[in-house]
XYZ file of C-alpha atoms in Angstrom:
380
model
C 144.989 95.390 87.783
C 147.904 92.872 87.967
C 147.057 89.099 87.208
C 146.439 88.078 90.882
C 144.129 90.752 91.322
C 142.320 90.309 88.275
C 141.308 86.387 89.372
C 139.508 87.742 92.689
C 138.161 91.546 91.422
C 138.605 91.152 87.319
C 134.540 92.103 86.085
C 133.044 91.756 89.330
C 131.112 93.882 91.647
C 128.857 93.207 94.144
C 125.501 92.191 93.452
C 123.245 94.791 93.034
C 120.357 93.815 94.977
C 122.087 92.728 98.036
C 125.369 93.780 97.732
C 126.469 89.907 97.545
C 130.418 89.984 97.621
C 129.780 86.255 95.527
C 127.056 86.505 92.328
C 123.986 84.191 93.731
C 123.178 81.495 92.079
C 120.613 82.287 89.777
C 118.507 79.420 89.050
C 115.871 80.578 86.796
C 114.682 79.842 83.401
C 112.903 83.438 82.744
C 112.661 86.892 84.266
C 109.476 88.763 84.331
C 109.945 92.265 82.308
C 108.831 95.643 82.723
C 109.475 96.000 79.191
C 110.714 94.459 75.954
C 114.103 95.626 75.723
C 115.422 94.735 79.312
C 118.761 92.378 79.542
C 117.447 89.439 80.975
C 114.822 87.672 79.425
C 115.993 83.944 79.157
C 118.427 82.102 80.396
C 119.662 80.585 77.464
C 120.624 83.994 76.387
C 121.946 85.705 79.644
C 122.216 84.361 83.614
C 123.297 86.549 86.049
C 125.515 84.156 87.490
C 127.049 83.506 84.049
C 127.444 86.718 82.950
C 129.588 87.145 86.213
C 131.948 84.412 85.179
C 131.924 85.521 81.730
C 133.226 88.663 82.414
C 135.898 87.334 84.726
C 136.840 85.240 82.110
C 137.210 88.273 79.563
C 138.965 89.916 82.395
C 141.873 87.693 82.997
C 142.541 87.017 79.159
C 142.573 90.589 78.769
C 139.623 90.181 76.503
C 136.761 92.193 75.895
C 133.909 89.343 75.923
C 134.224 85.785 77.361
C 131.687 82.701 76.889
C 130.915 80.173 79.343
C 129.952 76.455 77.721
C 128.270 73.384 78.725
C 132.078 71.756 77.819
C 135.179 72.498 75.939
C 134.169 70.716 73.442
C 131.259 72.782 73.071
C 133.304 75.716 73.103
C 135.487 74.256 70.038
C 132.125 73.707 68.278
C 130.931 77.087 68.639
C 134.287 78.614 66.961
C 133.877 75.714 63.829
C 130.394 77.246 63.750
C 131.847 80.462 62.402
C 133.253 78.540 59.322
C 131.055 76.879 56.171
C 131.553 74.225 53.766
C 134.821 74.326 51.633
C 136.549 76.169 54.596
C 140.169 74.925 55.753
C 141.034 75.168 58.921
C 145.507 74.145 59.857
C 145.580 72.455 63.194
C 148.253 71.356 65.056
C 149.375 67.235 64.483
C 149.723 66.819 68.763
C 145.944 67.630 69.546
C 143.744 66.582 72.487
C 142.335 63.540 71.528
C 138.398 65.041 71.552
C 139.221 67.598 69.426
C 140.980 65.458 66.694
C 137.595 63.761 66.923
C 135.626 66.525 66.513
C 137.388 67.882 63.491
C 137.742 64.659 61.531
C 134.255 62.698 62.814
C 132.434 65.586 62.946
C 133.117 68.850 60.649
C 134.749 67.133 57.987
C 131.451 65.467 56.876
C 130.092 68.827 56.562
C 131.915 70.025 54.383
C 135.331 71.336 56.429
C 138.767 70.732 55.308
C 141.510 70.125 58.229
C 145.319 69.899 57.665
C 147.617 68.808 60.735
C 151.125 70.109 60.510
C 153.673 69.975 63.390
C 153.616 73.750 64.969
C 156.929 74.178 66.047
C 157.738 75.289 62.724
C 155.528 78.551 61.424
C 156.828 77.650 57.866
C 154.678 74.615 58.570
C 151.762 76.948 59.342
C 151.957 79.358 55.934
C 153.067 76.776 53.609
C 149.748 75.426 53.927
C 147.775 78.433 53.648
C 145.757 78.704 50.562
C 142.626 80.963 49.915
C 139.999 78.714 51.587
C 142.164 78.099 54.904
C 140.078 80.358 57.725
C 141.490 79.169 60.355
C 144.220 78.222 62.812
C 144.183 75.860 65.778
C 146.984 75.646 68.305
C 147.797 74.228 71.110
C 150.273 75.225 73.200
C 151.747 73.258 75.481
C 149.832 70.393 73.375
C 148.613 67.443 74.748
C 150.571 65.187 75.728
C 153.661 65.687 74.185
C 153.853 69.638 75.513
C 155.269 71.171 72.205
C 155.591 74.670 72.261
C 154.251 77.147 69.017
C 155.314 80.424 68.988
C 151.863 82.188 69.017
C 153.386 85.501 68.150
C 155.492 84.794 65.156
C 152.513 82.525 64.078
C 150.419 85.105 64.957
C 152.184 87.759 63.123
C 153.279 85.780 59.730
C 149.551 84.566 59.225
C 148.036 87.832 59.072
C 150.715 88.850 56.791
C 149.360 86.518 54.232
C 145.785 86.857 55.062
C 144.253 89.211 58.009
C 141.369 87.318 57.556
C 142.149 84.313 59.013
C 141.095 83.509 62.523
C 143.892 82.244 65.375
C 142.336 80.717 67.968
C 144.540 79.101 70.939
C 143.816 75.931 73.181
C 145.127 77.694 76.732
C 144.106 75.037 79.054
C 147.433 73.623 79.486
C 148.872 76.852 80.402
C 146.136 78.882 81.645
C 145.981 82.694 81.299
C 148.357 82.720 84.651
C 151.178 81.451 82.034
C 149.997 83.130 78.900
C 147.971 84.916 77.517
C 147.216 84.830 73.705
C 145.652 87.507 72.934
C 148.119 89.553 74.068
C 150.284 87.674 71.499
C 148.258 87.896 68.355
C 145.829 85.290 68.782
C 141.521 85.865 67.866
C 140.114 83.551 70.404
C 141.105 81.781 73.507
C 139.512 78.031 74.194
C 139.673 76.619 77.642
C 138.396 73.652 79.471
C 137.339 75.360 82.331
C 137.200 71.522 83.163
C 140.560 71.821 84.158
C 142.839 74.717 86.091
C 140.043 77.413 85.540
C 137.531 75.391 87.794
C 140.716 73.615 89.475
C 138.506 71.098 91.936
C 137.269 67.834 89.197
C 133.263 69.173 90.151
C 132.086 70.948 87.061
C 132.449 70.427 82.746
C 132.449 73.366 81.304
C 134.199 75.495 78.282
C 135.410 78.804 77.722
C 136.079 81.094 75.156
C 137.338 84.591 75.140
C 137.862 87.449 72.669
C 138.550 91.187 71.804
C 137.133 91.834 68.827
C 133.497 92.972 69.116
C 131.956 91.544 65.524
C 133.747 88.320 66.534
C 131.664 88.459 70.075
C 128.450 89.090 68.682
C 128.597 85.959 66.258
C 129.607 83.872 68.833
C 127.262 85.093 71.238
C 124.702 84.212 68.120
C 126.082 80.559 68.091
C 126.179 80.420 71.363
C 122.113 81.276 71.759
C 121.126 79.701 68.795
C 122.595 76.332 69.397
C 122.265 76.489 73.386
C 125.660 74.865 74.837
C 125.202 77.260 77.621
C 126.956 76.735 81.440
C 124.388 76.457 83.679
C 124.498 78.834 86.963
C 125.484 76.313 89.552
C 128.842 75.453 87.509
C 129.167 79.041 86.862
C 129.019 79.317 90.326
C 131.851 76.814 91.083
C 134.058 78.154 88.107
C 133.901 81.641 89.406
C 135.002 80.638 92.998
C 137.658 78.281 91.137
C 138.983 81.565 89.297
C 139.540 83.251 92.501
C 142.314 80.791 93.560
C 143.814 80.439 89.821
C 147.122 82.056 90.734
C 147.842 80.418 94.559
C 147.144 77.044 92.895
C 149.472 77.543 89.182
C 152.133 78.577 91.441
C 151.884 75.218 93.359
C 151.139 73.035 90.255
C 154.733 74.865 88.464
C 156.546 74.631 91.754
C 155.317 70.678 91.755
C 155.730 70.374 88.198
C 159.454 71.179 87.744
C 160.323 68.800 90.755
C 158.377 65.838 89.024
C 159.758 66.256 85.880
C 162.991 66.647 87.504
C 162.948 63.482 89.196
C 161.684 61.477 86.048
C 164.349 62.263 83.775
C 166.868 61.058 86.505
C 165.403 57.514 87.001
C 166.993 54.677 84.958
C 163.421 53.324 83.991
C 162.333 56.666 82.737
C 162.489 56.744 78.526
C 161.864 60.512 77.797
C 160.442 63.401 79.981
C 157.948 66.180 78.037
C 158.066 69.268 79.911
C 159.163 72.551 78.548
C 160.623 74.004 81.737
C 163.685 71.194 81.388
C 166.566 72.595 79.322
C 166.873 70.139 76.889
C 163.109 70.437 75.923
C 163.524 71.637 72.187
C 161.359 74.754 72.584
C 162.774 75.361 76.299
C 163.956 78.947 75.107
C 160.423 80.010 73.724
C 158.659 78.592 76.393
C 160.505 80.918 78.695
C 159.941 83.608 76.511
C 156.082 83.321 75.905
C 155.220 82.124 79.315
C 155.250 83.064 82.918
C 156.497 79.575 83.752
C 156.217 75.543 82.768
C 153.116 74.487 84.488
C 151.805 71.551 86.028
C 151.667 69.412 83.184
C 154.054 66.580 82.378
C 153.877 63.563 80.445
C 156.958 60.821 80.227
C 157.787 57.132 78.607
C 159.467 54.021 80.099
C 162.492 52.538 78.713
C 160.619 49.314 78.427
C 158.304 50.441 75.686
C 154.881 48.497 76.491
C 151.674 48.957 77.515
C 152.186 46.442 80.022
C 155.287 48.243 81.466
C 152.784 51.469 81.815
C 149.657 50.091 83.068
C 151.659 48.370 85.666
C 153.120 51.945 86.532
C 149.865 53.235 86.450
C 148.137 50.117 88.954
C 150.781 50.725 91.309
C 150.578 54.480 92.308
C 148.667 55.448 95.403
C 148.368 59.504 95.129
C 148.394 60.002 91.608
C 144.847 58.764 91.022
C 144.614 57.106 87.385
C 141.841 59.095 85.729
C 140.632 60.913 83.072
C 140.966 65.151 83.235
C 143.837 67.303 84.572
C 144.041 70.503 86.419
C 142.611 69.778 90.107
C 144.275 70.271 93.089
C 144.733 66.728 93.537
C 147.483 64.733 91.522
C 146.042 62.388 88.255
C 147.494 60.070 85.846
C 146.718 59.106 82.520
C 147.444 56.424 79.629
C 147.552 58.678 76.393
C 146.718 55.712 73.926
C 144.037 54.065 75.727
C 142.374 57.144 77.733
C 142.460 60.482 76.331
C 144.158 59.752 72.860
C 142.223 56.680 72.328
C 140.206 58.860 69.198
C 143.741 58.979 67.078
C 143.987 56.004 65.061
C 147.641 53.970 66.179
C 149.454 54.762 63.156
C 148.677 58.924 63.428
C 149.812 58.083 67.190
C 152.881 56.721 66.916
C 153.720 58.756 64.190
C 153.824 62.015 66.366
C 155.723 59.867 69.388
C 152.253 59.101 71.902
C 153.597 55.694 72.270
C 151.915 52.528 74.322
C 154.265 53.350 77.368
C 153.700 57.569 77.280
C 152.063 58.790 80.546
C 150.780 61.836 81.169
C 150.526 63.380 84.903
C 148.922 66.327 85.992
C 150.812 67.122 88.956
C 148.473 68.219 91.960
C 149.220 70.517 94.899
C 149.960 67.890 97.523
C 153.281 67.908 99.436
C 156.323 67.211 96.814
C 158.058 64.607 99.177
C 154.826 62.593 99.025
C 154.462 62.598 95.278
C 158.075 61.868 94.260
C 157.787 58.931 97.114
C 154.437 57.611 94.951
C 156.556 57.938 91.801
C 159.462 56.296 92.752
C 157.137 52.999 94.836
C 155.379 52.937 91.383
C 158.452 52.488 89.595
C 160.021 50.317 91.284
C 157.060 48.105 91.887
């Protein structure tokens, strides 16, 4: 199947039972059994209506298992779950703000070693490999500052060193309609289903897929054992979400481009971060290792304050200041206060999220209507 036909048909059929063109939602604890060995027993182990979403997941990553979660975050646990004391994992230095938390609040108390290089640069990648590193965490676009790593060379000059080590790929800027990592190299494939995959701001939930089969199985183990499951309503909700992935990217990249199009040519505008503008340093890979730039773009104000952007930010009227990214409708966010707050200032300002960076996830509203809100926000 091609992508578009993957999000509406990709591991489904219809529901036994009734032939249900949607999976009901199951919502049940337990099954009674006619024996032992039958799949479903409990639901922290299997749901019908997650199982259905976990295979469409699989299906359009091109994977061979996917795992739905009670949150991304959960999902990122489950994959540092794999690891044990003494391990290092490389991450990338422009991280989502609850996963720099995670990794340095969190795992490095127990025993977990993390080293944040700037991705752009695989040399940065394999000059810090030594024999304990077991892992590799990109994103790509990151958050906020949409840098671009090349997940096949990375891919590629890692296992080269050491086949061993384990690439796993934050795709929730991008979504599998942009790229898809495992195509490219990559282990594992994180989402925030949070975001584009669910595509409406109604559910929290986390995603990972993967191909290889031992690599399933100990997930699947992590997964059961520690019980960050998605429940079968949200499955629900992220399965119908899924059906509409590819309608609503193009929309978002259509929207996307014009946005960041109009923000470099203001006079109050700083710097624009979006990788489909031609002077974006990793413009050329980015048009190489994905479909197109998304719906994702973050800028800065010449007057370099957090007064300047919180005035911005109190002023617009369609881009609704909020937490999350990826609905249909249009949301902005103050990296340094909101979803950045985690990264101490100096680690901030060091990779360029500044007091006056904003980040927008562009919606699917009418363009006219959200350059207008831009421009009435700017010039307030």
């Amino acid at each position: 199947m091609k992508f578009n036909t993957k999000t509406i048909h990709g591991g489904q059929k219809p529901e036994k039972s009734t032939g249900a063109i949607m999976p009901p939602i199951f919502q049940t604890s337990t099954y009674a059994q006619t024996n032992p060995d039958q799949e479903f027993h409990y639901s922290r182990g299997e749901n019908p209506t997650r199982k259905a979403l976990e295979n469409s997941f699989a299906a359009i990553e091109n994977g061979t298992k996917g795992f739905a979660f009670s949150s991304g975050l959960a999902a990122i646990d489950a994959v540092l779950r794999l690891l044990k004391p003494g391990d290092e994992i490389i991450a990338g230095d422009d991280l989502y703000g609850g996963t720099y938390r995670m990794f340095t609040k969190l795992f490095q108390k127990y025993g977990l070693e993390f080293s944040f290089v700037d991705t752009d640069n695989v040399k940065n990648i394999t000059d810090n490999i030594t024999d304990n590193t077991k892992l590799i965490w990109l994103e790509t676009p990151t958050n906020p500052l949409m840098k671009i790593a090349d997940i096949a060379a990375i891919s590629k000059a890692v296992k080269e060193i050491n086949n061993k080590i384990l690439i796993a790929v934050d795709n929730t800027f991008a979504t599998p309609y942009l790229q898809q990592p495992l195509n490219l190299g990559a282990d594992i494939v994180m989402h925030s289903a949070t975001k584009y995959l669910g595509g409406h701001s109604d559910i929290i939930m986390g995603a990972l897929m993967v191909n290889d089969i031992k690599l399933a199985e100990e997930i699947h183990f992590i997964q059961f054992a520690a019980g960050a499951i998605a429940g079968p309503m949200d499955s629900f909700l992220a399965l119908r979400g899924i059906k509409t992935l590819h309608i609503r990217m193009q929309r978002h990249c259509e929207n996307g481009k014009a946005v960041a199009s109009f923000l470099k040519n203001h006079p109050k505008v700083g710097k624009v971060y979006y990788p489909g503008l031609e002077e974006h340093p990793n413009f050329e890979l980015a048009k190489k290792q994905m479909k197109d730039f998304g719906g994702m773009v973050s800028f800065s104000l010449k007057e370099e304050t957090k007064e300047a952007a919180f005035k911005f930010l109190e002023n617009t009227k369609l881009f609704t200041l909020a937490e999350s990214l990826g609905g249909v409708e249009s949301l902005a966010n103050h990296s340094a206060t909101m979803s950045h707050a985690s990264i101490p200032e100096e680690e901030r300002l060091k990779i360029g999220i500044t007091d006056s960076l904003i980040r927008l996830s562009v919606g699917i509203e009418d363009i006219e209507d959200l350059i207008k809100d831009l421009e009435s926000a700017l010039e307030a």
